[in-house]
Amino acid sequence: MKAYAVRKEGRFSVECQFYCFTEDQLINGKVRDLSPTGWRVTLDRPLPVGVEQTVFITLRDESGYYHALIESAMVRWADGFETGWEITRIDELDSTRLIEFLEHRERKHAVPDILHKYNCLPDESGNRGPALQPSDYSVLH
């Protein structure tokens, strides 16, 4: 059974490529959710709690790809091929890019959520709810 701790930051659902090198092997994985302080990843092989490694994560958005180098991250929990990592050391540039990537994702997903809340997007039948009123626009800022 894995131990749980309260996370400092919320995580965002993503699909990013993950790489780390142990002494004798390359570990590949898919990051499933990400925050400025850590992530959950599905690996191609299990790793134990306490492993600390340099990690590369490929961040992808509309403008292209960015390979973030996390100087040091530690496995905080493990459940088979699933592991939770915490960033223990990252340079300022990579940290800034990671935060900007997450902020962009948050903004991108906020508008559709608001539009669904106010029934502005069509449902499965193609029906739309009432139009936004001028007083509703304040929630979009």
PDB file of C-alpha atoms in Angstrom:
ATOM      1  CA  MET A   1       0.000   0.000   0.000  1.00  0.00           C
ATOM      2  CA  LYS A   2       1.371   3.400  -0.910  1.00  0.00           C
ATOM      3  CA  ALA A   3       1.496   6.250   1.570  1.00  0.00           C
ATOM      4  CA  TYR A   4      -0.239   9.469   0.582  1.00  0.00           C
ATOM      5  CA  ALA A   5       0.774  13.001   1.449  1.00  0.00           C
ATOM      6  CA  VAL A   6      -1.055  16.244   0.816  1.00  0.00           C
ATOM      7  CA  ARG A   7       0.313  17.801  -2.353  1.00  0.00           C
ATOM      8  CA  LYS A   8       1.438  21.455  -2.333  1.00  0.00           C
ATOM      9  CA  GLU A   9       0.083  22.211  -5.823  1.00  0.00           C
ATOM     10  CA  GLY A  10      -2.807  20.987  -7.962  1.00  0.00           C
ATOM     11  CA  ARG A  11      -1.898  18.779 -10.908  1.00  0.00           C
ATOM     12  CA  PHE A  12      -3.031  19.095 -14.511  1.00  0.00           C
ATOM     13  CA  SER A  13      -3.872  16.161 -16.747  1.00  0.00           C
ATOM     14  CA  VAL A  14      -1.246  15.906 -19.515  1.00  0.00           C
ATOM     15  CA  GLU A  15       0.438  13.388 -21.792  1.00  0.00           C
ATOM     16  CA  CYS A  16       4.146  14.132 -21.885  1.00  0.00           C
ATOM     17  CA  GLN A  17       7.102  11.893 -22.673  1.00  0.00           C
ATOM     18  CA  PHE A  18       9.373  11.077 -19.706  1.00  0.00           C
ATOM     19  CA  TYR A  19      12.990   9.855 -19.690  1.00  0.00           C
ATOM     20  CA  CYS A  20      15.472   9.189 -16.918  1.00  0.00           C
ATOM     21  CA  PHE A  21      18.738   7.298 -16.731  1.00  0.00           C
ATOM     22  CA  THR A  22      19.652   4.960 -13.913  1.00  0.00           C
ATOM     23  CA  GLU A  23      23.179   3.570 -13.580  1.00  0.00           C
ATOM     24  CA  ASP A  24      22.603   0.940 -16.252  1.00  0.00           C
ATOM     25  CA  GLN A  25      19.351   1.670 -18.103  1.00  0.00           C
ATOM     26  CA  LEU A  26      17.102   4.223 -19.772  1.00  0.00           C
ATOM     27  CA  ILE A  27      13.628   4.442 -18.234  1.00  0.00           C
ATOM     28  CA  ASN A  28      10.774   5.651 -20.481  1.00  0.00           C
ATOM     29  CA  GLY A  29       7.326   6.718 -19.420  1.00  0.00           C
ATOM     30  CA  LYS A  30       4.268   8.881 -19.967  1.00  0.00           C
ATOM     31  CA  VAL A  31       3.551  11.714 -17.554  1.00  0.00           C
ATOM     32  CA  ARG A  32      -0.185  11.554 -16.768  1.00  0.00           C
ATOM     33  CA  ASP A  33      -0.513  14.611 -14.547  1.00  0.00           C
ATOM     34  CA  LEU A  34       1.869  17.441 -13.807  1.00  0.00           C
ATOM     35  CA  SER A  35       2.350  20.327 -11.380  1.00  0.00           C
ATOM     36  CA  PRO A  36       5.154  22.838 -10.754  1.00  0.00           C
ATOM     37  CA  THR A  37       6.444  20.547  -7.988  1.00  0.00           C
ATOM     38  CA  GLY A  38       5.987  17.030  -9.383  1.00  0.00           C
ATOM     39  CA  TRP A  39       4.115  14.532 -11.538  1.00  0.00           C
ATOM     40  CA  ARG A  40       2.580  11.083 -11.846  1.00  0.00           C
ATOM     41  CA  VAL A  41       4.094   8.887 -14.542  1.00  0.00           C
ATOM     42  CA  THR A  42       3.441   5.437 -15.988  1.00  0.00           C
ATOM     43  CA  LEU A  43       6.866   3.843 -16.547  1.00  0.00           C
ATOM     44  CA  ASP A  44       8.045   0.986 -18.739  1.00  0.00           C
ATOM     45  CA  ARG A  45       9.368  -0.763 -15.588  1.00  0.00           C
ATOM     46  CA  PRO A  46       8.816  -0.290 -11.857  1.00  0.00           C
ATOM     47  CA  LEU A  47      11.054   1.926  -9.719  1.00  0.00           C
ATOM     48  CA  PRO A  48      11.196   1.883  -5.915  1.00  0.00           C
ATOM     49  CA  VAL A  49      10.400   4.777  -3.596  1.00  0.00           C
ATOM     50  CA  GLY A  50      13.484   6.863  -2.844  1.00  0.00           C
ATOM     51  CA  VAL A  51      15.097   6.722  -6.295  1.00  0.00           C
ATOM     52  CA  GLU A  52      16.476  10.167  -7.154  1.00  0.00           C
ATOM     53  CA  GLN A  53      17.429  10.940 -10.765  1.00  0.00           C
ATOM     54  CA  THR A  54      17.880  13.603 -13.398  1.00  0.00           C
ATOM     55  CA  VAL A  55      14.747  13.586 -15.567  1.00  0.00           C
ATOM     56  CA  PHE A  56      13.801  14.880 -19.020  1.00  0.00           C
ATOM     57  CA  ILE A  57      10.157  15.676 -19.777  1.00  0.00           C
ATOM     58  CA  THR A  58       8.942  16.707 -23.227  1.00  0.00           C
ATOM     59  CA  LEU A  59       6.311  19.445 -22.946  1.00  0.00           C
ATOM     60  CA  ARG A  60       4.179  19.870 -26.066  1.00  0.00           C
ATOM     61  CA  ASP A  61       1.715  22.590 -27.011  1.00  0.00           C
ATOM     62  CA  GLU A  62       0.540  24.423 -30.149  1.00  0.00           C
ATOM     63  CA  SER A  63       3.889  26.187 -30.552  1.00  0.00           C
ATOM     64  CA  GLY A  64       5.918  22.975 -30.540  1.00  0.00           C
ATOM     65  CA  TYR A  65       8.041  20.949 -28.158  1.00  0.00           C
ATOM     66  CA  TYR A  66      10.218  21.871 -25.215  1.00  0.00           C
ATOM     67  CA  HIS A  67      12.454  19.416 -23.392  1.00  0.00           C
ATOM     68  CA  ALA A  68      12.517  20.323 -19.700  1.00  0.00           C
ATOM     69  CA  LEU A  69      15.527  19.146 -17.717  1.00  0.00           C
ATOM     70  CA  ILE A  70      14.758  18.477 -14.084  1.00  0.00           C
ATOM     71  CA  GLU A  71      18.151  18.310 -12.398  1.00  0.00           C
ATOM     72  CA  SER A  72      16.878  16.108  -9.600  1.00  0.00           C
ATOM     73  CA  ALA A  73      13.545  14.465  -8.805  1.00  0.00           C
ATOM     74  CA  MET A  74      12.651  11.751  -6.301  1.00  0.00           C
ATOM     75  CA  VAL A  75      10.128   8.915  -6.412  1.00  0.00           C
ATOM     76  CA  ARG A  76       7.800   9.625  -3.464  1.00  0.00           C
ATOM     77  CA  TRP A  77       5.353   6.769  -4.066  1.00  0.00           C
ATOM     78  CA  ALA A  78       5.230   3.710  -6.305  1.00  0.00           C
ATOM     79  CA  ASP A  79       2.445   1.322  -7.260  1.00  0.00           C
ATOM     80  CA  GLY A  80       3.738  -1.102  -9.884  1.00  0.00           C
ATOM     81  CA  PHE A  81       4.508   0.886 -13.024  1.00  0.00           C
ATOM     82  CA  GLU A  82       2.876   4.056 -11.619  1.00  0.00           C
ATOM     83  CA  THR A  83       5.101   6.439  -9.664  1.00  0.00           C
ATOM     84  CA  GLY A  84       4.714   9.857  -8.104  1.00  0.00           C
ATOM     85  CA  TRP A  85       7.755  12.132  -8.334  1.00  0.00           C
ATOM     86  CA  GLU A  86       8.682  15.329  -6.516  1.00  0.00           C
ATOM     87  CA  ILE A  87      11.063  17.870  -8.025  1.00  0.00           C
ATOM     88  CA  THR A  88      13.992  18.381  -5.666  1.00  0.00           C
ATOM     89  CA  ARG A  89      16.146  20.610  -7.920  1.00  0.00           C
ATOM     90  CA  ILE A  90      15.372  22.473 -11.154  1.00  0.00           C
ATOM     91  CA  ASP A  91      17.044  25.498 -12.723  1.00  0.00           C
ATOM     92  CA  GLU A  92      15.152  28.770 -12.998  1.00  0.00           C
ATOM     93  CA  LEU A  93      14.653  28.674 -16.791  1.00  0.00           C
ATOM     94  CA  ASP A  94      13.168  25.156 -16.787  1.00  0.00           C
ATOM     95  CA  SER A  95      11.014  25.990 -13.767  1.00  0.00           C
ATOM     96  CA  THR A  96       9.684  29.116 -15.507  1.00  0.00           C
ATOM     97  CA  ARG A  97       8.908  27.198 -18.704  1.00  0.00           C
ATOM     98  CA  LEU A  98       7.164  24.451 -16.754  1.00  0.00           C
ATOM     99  CA  ILE A  99       5.018  27.003 -14.910  1.00  0.00           C
ATOM    100  CA  GLU A 100       4.212  28.849 -18.165  1.00  0.00           C
ATOM    101  CA  PHE A 101       3.245  25.543 -19.813  1.00  0.00           C
ATOM    102  CA  LEU A 102       0.877  24.742 -16.930  1.00  0.00           C
ATOM    103  CA  GLU A 103      -0.589  28.266 -16.860  1.00  0.00           C
ATOM    104  CA  HIS A 104      -1.248  28.062 -20.616  1.00  0.00           C
ATOM    105  CA  ARG A 105      -3.046  24.715 -20.142  1.00  0.00           C
ATOM    106  CA  GLU A 106      -5.092  26.159 -17.291  1.00  0.00           C
ATOM    107  CA  ARG A 107      -6.199  29.154 -19.396  1.00  0.00           C
ATOM    108  CA  LYS A 108      -6.915  26.947 -22.407  1.00  0.00           C
ATOM    109  CA  HIS A 109      -9.221  24.665 -20.404  1.00  0.00           C
ATOM    110  CA  ALA A 110     -10.879  27.416 -18.339  1.00  0.00           C
ATOM    111  CA  VAL A 111     -12.940  28.925 -21.189  1.00  0.00           C
ATOM    112  CA  PRO A 112     -14.640  25.664 -22.275  1.00  0.00           C
ATOM    113  CA  ASP A 113     -15.441  24.894 -18.623  1.00  0.00           C
ATOM    114  CA  ILE A 114     -17.093  28.299 -18.215  1.00  0.00           C
ATOM    115  CA  LEU A 115     -18.982  27.916 -21.496  1.00  0.00           C
ATOM    116  CA  HIS A 116     -20.288  24.519 -20.385  1.00  0.00           C
ATOM    117  CA  LYS A 117     -21.272  25.994 -17.029  1.00  0.00           C
ATOM    118  CA  TYR A 118     -23.362  28.646 -18.749  1.00  0.00           C
ATOM    119  CA  ASN A 119     -24.746  26.183 -21.342  1.00  0.00           C
ATOM    120  CA  CYS A 120     -23.151  28.043 -24.260  1.00  0.00           C
ATOM    121  CA  LEU A 121     -21.717  24.924 -25.870  1.00  0.00           C
ATOM    122  CA  PRO A 122     -24.079  22.466 -27.533  1.00  0.00           C
ATOM    123  CA  ASP A 123     -24.966  19.288 -25.685  1.00  0.00           C
ATOM    124  CA  GLU A 124     -24.959  15.827 -27.318  1.00  0.00           C
ATOM    125  CA  SER A 125     -28.228  16.691 -29.141  1.00  0.00           C
ATOM    126  CA  GLY A 126     -26.853  19.963 -30.508  1.00  0.00           C
ATOM    127  CA  ASN A 127     -29.034  22.104 -28.223  1.00  0.00           C
ATOM    128  CA  ARG A 128     -27.583  25.218 -26.650  1.00  0.00           C
ATOM    129  CA  GLY A 129     -28.618  26.849 -23.431  1.00  0.00           C
ATOM    130  CA  PRO A 130     -29.496  30.536 -23.065  1.00  0.00           C
ATOM    131  CA  ALA A 131     -27.028  33.093 -24.392  1.00  0.00           C
ATOM    132  CA  LEU A 132     -24.662  34.828 -22.010  1.00  0.00           C
ATOM    133  CA  GLN A 133     -25.908  38.113 -20.656  1.00  0.00           C
ATOM    134  CA  PRO A 134     -23.591  41.159 -20.398  1.00  0.00           C
ATOM    135  CA  SER A 135     -23.398  40.675 -16.626  1.00  0.00           C
ATOM    136  CA  ASP A 136     -22.016  37.149 -17.199  1.00  0.00           C
ATOM    137  CA  TYR A 137     -18.897  38.362 -19.017  1.00  0.00           C
ATOM    138  CA  SER A 138     -17.114  39.236 -15.774  1.00  0.00           C
ATOM    139  CA  VAL A 139     -16.578  35.516 -15.064  1.00  0.00           C
ATOM    140  CA  LEU A 140     -14.599  35.170 -18.299  1.00  0.00           C
ATOM    141  CA  HIS A 141     -11.847  37.526 -17.089  1.00  0.00           C
TER     142      HIS A 141
END
